[in-house]
Coordinates of C-alpha atoms in Angstrom, one line a residue:
M120 CA 19.1 16.5 28.3
F121 CA 16.7 14.3 30.3
K122 CA 16.6 11.4 31.3
K123 CA 13.1 9.0 30.8
I124 CA 13.3 8.6 34.8
V125 CA 13.6 12.5 35.6
A126 CA 10.9 12.8 33.1
S127 CA 8.3 10.3 34.9
L128 CA 8.4 13.4 38.2
V129 CA 8.4 15.9 35.4
C130 CA 5.3 17.8 36.7
L131 CA 2.6 17.2 34.5
S132 CA -0.4 19.6 34.0
M133 CA -4.8 19.4 32.1
L134 CA -6.9 21.7 31.5
T135 CA -10.0 20.8 29.6
L136 CA -12.2 23.5 28.6
C137 CA -15.6 24.1 26.4
V138 CA -16.5 27.0 24.6
Y139 CA -20.0 27.2 22.7
T140 CA -19.3 28.6 19.6
S141 CA -22.3 28.9 17.5
S142 CA -20.8 27.7 14.1
K143 CA -22.2 24.0 13.1
A144 CA -21.8 21.4 9.9
Q145 CA -23.1 22.4 7.1
D146 CA -26.0 20.6 5.7
N147 CA -24.3 19.4 2.7
A148 CA -17.0 -2.2 -9.4
N149 CA -15.1 -4.4 -11.2
Y150 CA -11.6 -2.3 -11.6
L151 CA -10.3 -3.0 -14.9
D152 CA -6.3 -3.7 -14.8
T153 CA -5.6 -1.2 -17.5
Q154 CA -5.9 0.9 -14.3
T155 CA -1.8 0.6 -13.3
E156 CA -1.4 2.4 -15.9
V157 CA -4.2 4.7 -15.8
K158 CA -3.5 5.4 -11.9
E159 CA -0.7 6.3 -10.0
L160 CA 0.2 3.5 -7.0
K161 CA 0.3 4.5 -3.8
T162 CA 2.5 1.3 -1.7
V163 CA 3.1 1.2 1.8
N164 CA 5.5 4.1 3.9
E165 CA 8.0 2.4 5.0
D166 CA 8.0 5.2 8.5
V167 CA 4.5 5.2 8.4
R168 CA 5.3 1.6 8.5
E169 CA 7.6 1.6 11.6
I170 CA 5.1 4.0 13.5
V171 CA 1.8 2.0 13.4
D172 CA 3.5 -1.7 13.6
K173 CA 4.7 -0.5 17.2
A174 CA 1.8 1.0 17.5
Q175 CA -0.4 -1.1 17.9
N176 CA 1.7 -3.6 19.0
I177 CA 2.6 -1.1 22.6
V178 CA -2.0 -1.1 22.5
D179 CA -2.2 -4.8 22.3
I180 CA 0.7 -4.9 25.1
S181 CA -1.7 -2.1 27.5
G182 CA -4.3 -4.5 26.8
Q183 CA -3.0 -8.4 28.5
G184 CA -4.5 -6.8 32.1
D185 CA -2.4 -4.9 34.8
V186 CA 0.3 -3.9 32.7
D187 CA 3.4 -1.2 33.5
L188 CA 2.6 1.3 30.9
S189 CA 5.6 3.4 32.4
V190 CA 8.2 4.9 30.2
E191 CA 10.7 2.8 31.3
A192 CA 8.2 -0.7 30.8
L193 CA 7.4 0.3 27.0
A194 CA 11.5 2.0 26.5
E195 CA 12.4 -1.4 23.8
Y196 CA 9.3 -0.7 22.6
F197 CA 9.4 2.9 21.6
V198 CA 8.7 5.3 18.3
S199 CA 12.6 5.9 16.8
E200 CA 12.3 9.9 15.7
E201 CA 16.0 11.1 15.9
S202 CA 16.9 11.1 12.5
F203 CA 13.6 13.2 12.1
Q204 CA 14.4 17.0 11.6
Q205 CA 13.1 17.8 14.7
N206 CA 11.2 21.0 14.0
A207 CA 9.8 19.9 10.7
I208 CA 6.1 20.0 10.7
L209 CA 5.2 19.1 7.5
D210 CA 7.3 19.3 4.1
A211 CA 6.7 22.1 1.9
T212 CA 5.5 20.1 -0.9
S213 CA 3.2 19.0 1.9
Q214 CA -0.7 20.0 0.2
S215 CA 0.8 18.8 -3.2
S216 CA -1.4 16.5 -2.9
S217 CA -4.2 15.1 0.7
A218 CA -2.8 11.8 -0.5
D219 CA 0.6 12.5 1.5
F220 CA -0.1 14.6 3.7
F221 CA 0.6 12.1 6.5
H222 CA 3.7 11.3 4.6
K223 CA 5.0 14.6 5.2
L224 CA 4.1 14.8 8.6
N225 CA 6.9 15.2 10.9
P226 CA 7.0 11.9 12.3
K227 CA 6.7 12.6 16.0
A228 CA 4.1 14.1 15.8
F229 CA 1.9 11.9 13.0
G230 CA 3.7 9.5 16.0
V231 CA 1.8 11.1 18.3
L232 CA -1.7 11.2 17.0
T233 CA -0.7 6.9 15.2
L234 CA -1.1 6.0 18.8
T235 CA -3.3 8.2 20.1
N236 CA -5.7 6.4 18.0
A237 CA -4.9 3.2 18.8
Y238 CA -5.7 3.8 22.2
R239 CA -9.3 4.9 21.6
R240 CA -9.5 2.6 19.2
I241 CA -9.1 -0.7 22.4
Y242 CA -9.9 1.5 25.9
G243 CA -12.7 4.9 23.7
N244 CA -15.9 3.0 24.3
G245 CA -16.5 3.8 20.1
A246 CA -14.9 7.2 20.0
D247 CA -14.1 7.7 16.3
A248 CA -10.4 8.3 15.1
L249 CA -9.2 11.9 15.4
G250 CA -8.0 13.9 12.7
T251 CA -5.4 16.3 12.3
S252 CA -4.9 19.2 9.9
E253 CA -1.7 21.8 8.9
A254 CA -3.0 24.7 11.3
L255 CA -3.8 23.1 14.2
T256 CA -0.4 20.7 13.3
R257 CA 2.0 24.4 13.9
A258 CA -0.7 25.3 17.0
A259 CA 0.9 22.3 18.8
A260 CA 4.1 23.3 17.0
K261 CA 3.7 26.3 18.5
R262 CA 2.8 26.3 21.9
A263 CA 5.0 23.8 22.6
G264 CA 8.0 26.4 22.0
E265 CA 6.3 28.7 24.2
L266 CA 6.5 25.0 27.3
N267 CA 11.4 26.3 26.9
V268 CA 10.0 29.8 28.5
K269 CA 6.9 28.3 30.5
F270 CA 6.0 24.7 31.7
D271 CA 2.9 26.4 31.8
H272 CA -1.1 25.2 30.2
D273 CA -1.0 30.2 30.2
R274 CA 1.0 31.0 27.7
P275 CA 4.8 33.5 28.3
D276 CA 2.7 36.1 27.7
G277 CA -0.8 35.6 30.4
T278 CA -3.4 34.2 27.8
S279 CA -5.1 30.9 27.8
C280 CA -3.4 28.5 26.0
F281 CA -6.6 27.9 24.1
S282 CA -5.9 31.5 23.2
V283 CA -3.5 29.8 19.8
L284 CA -6.8 28.8 18.1
S285 CA -7.6 31.9 17.1
E286 CA -4.5 33.0 16.2
F287 CA -4.3 29.8 13.2
D288 CA -7.6 30.5 13.0
I289 CA -9.4 27.7 14.0
S290 CA -13.3 26.6 14.8
A291 CA -14.0 24.7 17.3
N292 CA -16.7 23.8 20.4
S293 CA -14.0 21.9 22.5
A294 CA -10.7 21.8 23.4
G295 CA -8.3 20.6 26.1
E296 CA -4.6 20.0 26.4
N297 CA -2.1 17.8 27.3
I298 CA 2.0 18.5 28.5
A299 CA 4.8 16.5 29.3
W300 CA 8.3 17.0 29.9
G301 CA 10.7 15.2 29.2
A302 CA 9.4 12.2 26.4
S303 CA 11.9 11.3 24.1
N304 CA 9.9 10.3 21.7
S305 CA 6.2 10.4 21.4
T306 CA 6.5 6.6 23.1
D307 CA 6.7 8.0 26.1
A308 CA 4.4 11.5 26.6
L309 CA 1.8 8.6 25.4
G310 CA 2.5 6.8 29.0
L311 CA 2.8 9.2 31.0
W312 CA 0.1 10.6 29.5
M313 CA -1.9 7.7 29.9
N314 CA -0.5 7.0 32.7
S315 CA -2.2 10.2 34.9
E316 CA -6.3 10.2 34.3
G317 CA -6.7 13.4 34.0
H318 CA -4.9 12.7 30.5
R319 CA -5.8 10.0 29.4
N320 CA -9.7 11.7 29.9
N321 CA -8.0 14.1 27.2
I322 CA -7.3 11.1 25.2
L323 CA -9.7 9.1 25.2
Q324 CA -11.7 12.1 24.8
S325 CA -15.1 11.0 22.5
G326 CA -16.5 14.3 21.7
F327 CA -12.4 16.3 20.3
S328 CA -12.6 15.2 17.1
A329 CA -9.1 16.8 16.3
L330 CA -6.0 16.4 17.8
G331 CA -2.3 18.4 17.4
A332 CA 1.1 17.4 18.6
G333 CA 3.3 19.0 19.4
E334 CA 7.1 18.5 20.4
N335 CA 10.3 21.1 21.1
N336 CA 13.5 20.3 24.1
Y337 CA 11.9 17.3 24.8
R338 CA 8.7 19.3 26.0
W339 CA 5.7 17.4 24.2
V340 CA 1.9 19.0 23.9
Q341 CA -1.4 17.1 22.6
F342 CA -3.8 20.2 21.5
F343 CA -7.2 18.6 21.0
I344 CA -10.2 20.2 19.0
G345 CA -14.1 19.2 19.4
T346 CA -15.5 20.0 15.8
A347 CA -18.8 20.0 14.1
A348 CA -19.6 16.4 12.1
P349 CA -18.5 17.0 8.8
S350 CA -20.5 17.5 5.6
S351 CA -18.8 15.0 3.5
I352 CA -15.6 13.1 3.9
S353 CA -13.6 11.5 0.4
V354 CA -9.6 9.5 0.0
S355 CA -7.9 10.8 -3.4
N356 CA -9.5 9.6 -5.8
D357 CA -5.9 9.7 -8.0
Y358 CA -4.7 5.8 -7.0
I359 CA -4.9 2.4 -7.0
Y360 CA -4.0 1.9 -2.8
V361 CA -1.3 -0.9 -2.5
V362 CA -0.4 -3.5 0.1
N363 CA 1.4 -6.9 -0.9
R364 CA 0.0 -9.6 1.5
G365 CA 4.0 -11.5 1.1
K366 CA 5.7 -8.3 3.1
G367 CA 2.8 -8.3 5.8
E368 CA 1.9 -5.1 4.9
V369 CA -2.1 -4.1 6.0
I370 CA -4.5 -1.2 5.0
D371 CA -2.3 1.1 8.1
H372 CA 0.5 0.9 6.3
L373 CA -0.8 2.9 3.5
G374 CA -0.6 5.6 5.8
I375 CA -4.1 6.9 3.2
A376 CA -5.4 10.2 4.2
L377 CA -8.7 10.6 5.1
E378 CA -10.4 14.1 4.4
T379 CA -12.9 15.3 6.3
Q380 CA -14.6 18.9 5.2
V381 CA -15.8 20.7 8.7
G382 CA -17.5 24.0 7.7
N383 CA -14.2 25.7 5.4
D384 CA -12.3 23.9 7.5
T385 CA -10.1 20.4 5.9
Y386 CA -9.4 17.2 8.8
Y387 CA -7.4 14.2 7.7
V388 CA -7.7 11.3 9.6
P389 CA -4.9 7.9 9.3
V390 CA -7.7 5.2 8.0
T391 CA -7.1 2.2 9.6
E392 CA -8.9 -1.3 8.7
S393 CA -11.4 -0.8 11.7
M394 CA -13.2 1.7 9.7
C395 CA -12.7 -0.2 6.5
S396 CA -15.0 -3.0 4.9
G397 CA -15.7 -4.3 1.5
F398 CA -11.6 -5.9 1.4
N399 CA -10.2 -9.3 2.5
Y400 CA -6.8 -10.0 2.1
N401 CA -6.6 -13.5 1.0
T402 CA -7.9 -11.8 -3.0
K403 CA -6.0 -11.3 -4.7
G404 CA -6.3 -7.9 -6.7
Y405 CA -8.8 -5.0 -7.3
Q406 CA -10.9 -4.3 -4.6
T407 CA -13.3 -1.2 -3.6
V408 CA -13.0 -1.1 0.1
T409 CA -15.6 1.4 1.7
V410 CA -14.4 2.8 4.9
N411 CA -17.5 5.1 7.4
Y412 CA -16.5 7.8 9.7
K413 CA -19.0 9.0 11.9
G414 CA -21.8 8.0 9.2
K415 CA -19.8 9.4 5.8
A416 CA -18.8 6.7 3.9
T417 CA -16.6 6.3 0.5
T418 CA -14.6 4.0 -1.0
F419 CA -11.3 3.7 -2.6
T420 CA -9.3 1.3 -4.7
L421 CA -7.4 -1.5 -2.8
L422 CA -4.8 -3.5 -5.1
V423 CA -3.9 -6.9 -3.2
H424 CA -1.2 -9.0 -4.1
P425 CA 1.6 -11.3 -2.7
F426 CA 5.1 -11.9 -4.2
V427 CA 7.5 -10.3 -1.8
D428 CA 9.5 -10.5 -5.5
V429 CA 7.6 -8.2 -7.6
A430 CA 8.6 -4.3 -6.7
E431 CA 5.6 -2.1 -7.0
N432 CA 8.3 -0.3 -8.2
A433 CA 9.2 -3.1 -11.6
W434 CA 9.1 -2.7 -15.2
F435 CA 7.1 -5.6 -15.1
F436 CA 4.3 -5.0 -11.4
G437 CA 1.4 -3.2 -14.3
S438 CA 1.6 -7.1 -16.2
V439 CA 1.9 -9.6 -13.3
M440 CA -0.5 -8.3 -12.0
K441 CA -3.0 -8.7 -14.3
V442 CA -2.2 -11.8 -15.8
N443 CA -2.1 -12.7 -11.9
V444 CA -5.0 -11.0 -11.0
A445 CA -6.7 -12.4 -14.4
G446 CA -5.5 -16.6 -13.6
I447 CA -3.7 -17.3 -17.1
M448 CA -0.5 -17.3 -13.8
N449 CA -0.1 -18.3 -10.7
G450 CA 3.3 -17.6 -8.2
M451 CA 5.9 -20.0 -8.1
N452 CA 4.8 -20.0 -4.5
A453 CA 2.1 -18.7 -2.4
N454 CA 4.6 -15.6 -2.4
S455 CA 7.2 -16.2 -5.0
F456 CA 5.5 -15.4 -7.9
G457 CA 9.9 -16.0 -10.0
P458 CA 10.0 -12.9 -12.3
N459 CA 13.6 -13.4 -13.6
V460 CA 13.2 -17.9 -13.5
G461 CA 12.9 -18.9 -17.3
L462 CA 9.7 -20.1 -18.4
A463 CA 9.3 -23.2 -19.4
R464 CA 7.3 -24.3 -22.6
A465 CA 5.0 -27.0 -20.1
Q466 CA 3.9 -23.8 -18.0
L467 CA 3.0 -21.2 -21.5
A468 CA 0.9 -24.5 -22.3
V469 CA -0.1 -24.1 -19.6
M470 CA -1.2 -20.1 -19.6
L471 CA -3.4 -21.7 -22.9
H472 CA -4.7 -24.3 -21.9
R473 CA -6.0 -22.4 -18.4
L474 CA -7.7 -19.8 -20.7
E475 CA -9.8 -22.4 -22.7
G476 CA -11.5 -23.2 -18.9
Q477 CA -9.3 -25.9 -18.6
P478 CA -10.6 -28.3 -20.9
A479 CA -10.3 -32.5 -19.1
V480 CA -7.9 -34.4 -21.8
T481 CA -8.3 -38.4 -22.1
Y482 CA -3.9 -39.2 -21.7
T483 CA -2.1 -40.9 -23.9
N484 CA 1.1 -41.7 -24.2
R485 CA 2.2 -38.8 -26.8
F486 CA 5.3 -37.5 -26.2
S487 CA 8.5 -39.4 -23.5
D488 CA 8.3 -37.1 -21.2
V489 CA 4.6 -36.0 -20.2
A490 CA 3.4 -38.5 -17.0
K491 CA 0.1 -38.6 -17.0
G492 CA -0.9 -36.9 -14.2
Q493 CA 2.1 -34.2 -13.8
W494 CA 0.3 -29.9 -13.0
Y495 CA 1.4 -29.8 -17.0
T496 CA -0.4 -33.0 -17.8
N497 CA -3.7 -32.1 -18.9
A498 CA -2.0 -28.6 -20.6
V499 CA 0.6 -30.0 -22.5
L500 CA -2.0 -33.4 -24.2
W501 CA -5.1 -30.5 -25.2
A502 CA -2.7 -28.1 -27.2
A503 CA -0.5 -31.2 -29.1
Q504 CA -4.1 -32.5 -30.1
N505 CA -5.1 -29.1 -31.0
G506 CA -2.2 -27.9 -32.8
V507 CA -1.2 -25.4 -30.6
V508 CA 2.5 -27.2 -30.5
N509 CA 4.7 -29.5 -31.4
G510 CA 7.0 -31.7 -29.7
Y511 CA 10.7 -32.2 -30.6
E512 CA 11.5 -34.8 -32.9
D513 CA 13.3 -37.3 -30.4
G514 CA 9.4 -37.8 -29.1
R515 CA 9.7 -36.0 -26.0
F516 CA 8.1 -32.3 -25.3
G517 CA 10.6 -31.2 -23.5
V518 CA 8.9 -29.7 -20.2
G519 CA 11.0 -28.3 -18.6
D520 CA 12.8 -26.2 -21.7
N521 CA 13.7 -22.8 -21.3
I522 CA 11.3 -21.0 -23.6
N523 CA 12.6 -18.8 -26.2
R524 CA 11.3 -15.9 -28.2
E525 CA 10.5 -17.8 -31.1
Q526 CA 8.9 -20.5 -29.7
I527 CA 6.5 -18.9 -28.1
A528 CA 5.3 -16.5 -30.8
A529 CA 4.7 -20.3 -32.2
M530 CA 2.3 -21.1 -29.8
L531 CA 0.2 -18.1 -29.7
Y532 CA 0.1 -18.0 -33.4
N533 CA -0.8 -21.2 -32.6
Y534 CA -3.4 -20.7 -30.3
S535 CA -5.4 -17.9 -32.6
K536 CA -5.7 -20.7 -35.3
Y537 CA -7.4 -22.6 -32.7
K538 CA -9.4 -19.5 -31.7
G539 CA -9.5 -18.8 -35.7
Y540 CA -8.2 -15.4 -34.8
D541 CA -7.4 -12.8 -38.0
V542 CA -3.2 -14.0 -38.3
N543 CA -2.3 -12.1 -40.9
Y544 CA -1.0 -9.8 -39.6
T545 CA 2.6 -9.0 -40.4
A546 CA 5.5 -7.5 -40.2
D547 CA 8.7 -7.8 -42.5
L548 CA 12.1 -8.9 -40.2
H549 CA 14.9 -7.5 -43.0
Q550 CA 14.5 -4.9 -40.8
F551 CA 16.9 -6.9 -37.7
P552 CA 20.4 -7.7 -38.7
D553 CA 19.7 -11.3 -37.2
C554 CA 16.5 -11.8 -38.7
E555 CA 18.3 -14.6 -41.1
S556 CA 18.6 -16.9 -37.5
V557 CA 15.2 -17.6 -37.1
S558 CA 14.5 -21.2 -38.0
E559 CA 12.6 -21.6 -40.8
Y560 CA 9.8 -22.8 -39.3
A561 CA 9.2 -19.6 -37.1
V562 CA 9.3 -17.7 -39.8
K563 CA 5.8 -16.5 -40.8
T564 CA 5.1 -16.7 -36.8
M565 CA 7.4 -14.5 -35.8
Q566 CA 6.0 -12.5 -38.3
W567 CA 3.2 -12.3 -37.7
A568 CA 4.2 -11.7 -34.1
V569 CA 6.3 -8.6 -35.2
G570 CA 3.1 -7.9 -37.8
M571 CA 1.4 -7.9 -33.4
G572 CA 3.2 -5.9 -32.1
I573 CA 3.4 -8.9 -29.7
I574 CA 7.4 -9.7 -29.7
K575 CA 9.6 -6.8 -30.1
G576 CA 14.2 -5.9 -31.0
V577 CA 15.5 -5.6 -28.2
N578 CA 18.7 -2.9 -29.4
G579 CA 16.9 -3.0 -32.6
Y580 CA 17.6 -7.5 -33.2
I581 CA 15.0 -10.1 -33.4
Q582 CA 17.3 -12.3 -31.1
P583 CA 15.3 -15.2 -32.0
S584 CA 16.3 -17.9 -29.8
S585 CA 16.8 -15.6 -26.6
L586 CA 14.9 -17.3 -24.0
A587 CA 12.5 -15.6 -22.1
V588 CA 11.4 -15.7 -18.0
R589 CA 8.6 -14.9 -16.6
A590 CA 8.6 -11.5 -16.5
Q591 CA 8.4 -11.1 -20.6
A592 CA 5.9 -13.9 -20.7
A593 CA 3.5 -11.8 -18.8
A594 CA 3.9 -8.5 -20.6
I595 CA 3.7 -10.9 -23.5
M596 CA 0.3 -12.3 -22.9
V597 CA -0.4 -9.4 -21.5
T598 CA -0.3 -7.6 -25.5
Y599 CA -2.3 -10.2 -27.1
L600 CA -4.1 -10.5 -25.2
G601 CA -5.6 -6.7 -24.4
L602 CA -5.5 -6.3 -21.2

C-alpha cells in the first residue's frame, strides 16, 4: 500500500487534446399538500451528504488565502470511501431512475466529481459544473485499470488515452486527462492535481462540460470532455425533494441529477444550490425551485420542513407537513414537532381558532384555569363563546389535560355545527365491542365522527378514552379538513 508521502512524490502527467468534430447541439405554484400521497419523496442520502460536506469544507479552507493543499495538510478532511466497493462503477439497477444516478454512482467517482465542481465554483471564473454519464464513468474506470499496466497517457496497446472515447461511443469536441498514483481517496487525488498548474488548468477549464472519474489500486483518472451545449435539461418530476432544515440539510445533499441531453447522449450534473433560484430555507412548505444551467432552465418541487423528530418515512409525515404548512399546527419549538407528545385540550382549541383566522375576544373569567394573556386564552374563550368547547363541572377548562378521542369528536362536531356544516353523518357504534364505554354526552358525536371517518377503530375497538398524541391529531385534522 502506498503511503500518502509517496503519493506526493509520484510523477503526475497531464495531456490536453482538442478534437473538433462535425457534431453540434440539436435545435431542439402553489402545490397541494395531497402531493405527498401522489409523488414519492426523495430525501437526503447520507453518503452523498458526507461527500458534499467534506468537499465544501476542503474548498472553504483552500479559499482562505495561501493555504497548503498538500496531501498531508488535507489528510484530516479526507472523504472516507474505504467502506465502498473498490471496483464498482454503477449499481446494477442504476438505470431504473435518473433521479437515483448519483445515489448509485461509485462514491469515489462521485467524490472526485463533487470536489472538482466545488473547486470550479470557487476558482473557475464562472465555469459551469461538470456532468458525467455511465459511458464516461466506465471509460475512466477502464483507464484507471490500464494505469496498473502502464502509468502513462498512452494506453498499454500504444494508442492515445483518447482512443477510449470511441471504444465507449462517446462524442466530444475536446478532451483532457489527469492521472495520479498513490492517493488513497478522492480528496488526496484532488489535492495532488490542484497543486499542479497543468492539472489545475484541466480542472478549471471552462471548455470542458463532463468528467469521468476512476480509481483502481490507487491509480486515479480524471477524464474530461467538452461537448456541444445541451438541447434540453430536466429534473425528474416523479418526486418531491425534501430537506430538513432542523438537521442542516441543503439542496446539495439530495444528490439531485440534472439530466442534460446532448445529441443522442445523456449526461447527469449534480444540482447545487448555486445553480438554483426561487427557494428559501426559512420558508416552510412546498417551493418551486428553478435550476439554471448553460442558458436553460427547469424546475423541481422542494419541500422544506424544520422538524428533526418527524422522519420522512414516518406514517404521520404527510399529515404533519399538511397541518404545519397550512398553519394549523406549529412545532413544540423551532425544530421539534413532538409527534408522540400528548395533545392538550387547549391545543385543539388553538387549532380551531387558527382555522377561523384567530378572531379577537374580550377576556372574561369564564374558566378558573384560563388566565389573561396566555398563549391559549383567546382560543379557549372564543371556542367557549361559540359553543365549540365546554369546561368541567368544577369550573376549569383543563387547559393542559391530555385530550381523549371522544373529546376530540365532541369538539370537532361542535365546530362543524358552528360552521353550518352537515352533521347528519352517523355510524352504528355497536360494531365496536367496547361501545358501551363511550360517555353518554359523546355518543352522538362519536357516531358522527366514525361516520365521517375521522375516528377509526383501533384493532377493532373504538377506545373513546384513549389519549391522543399530536401525530394522531394531525392525521385527524387532515381527514376532517380534507387536506
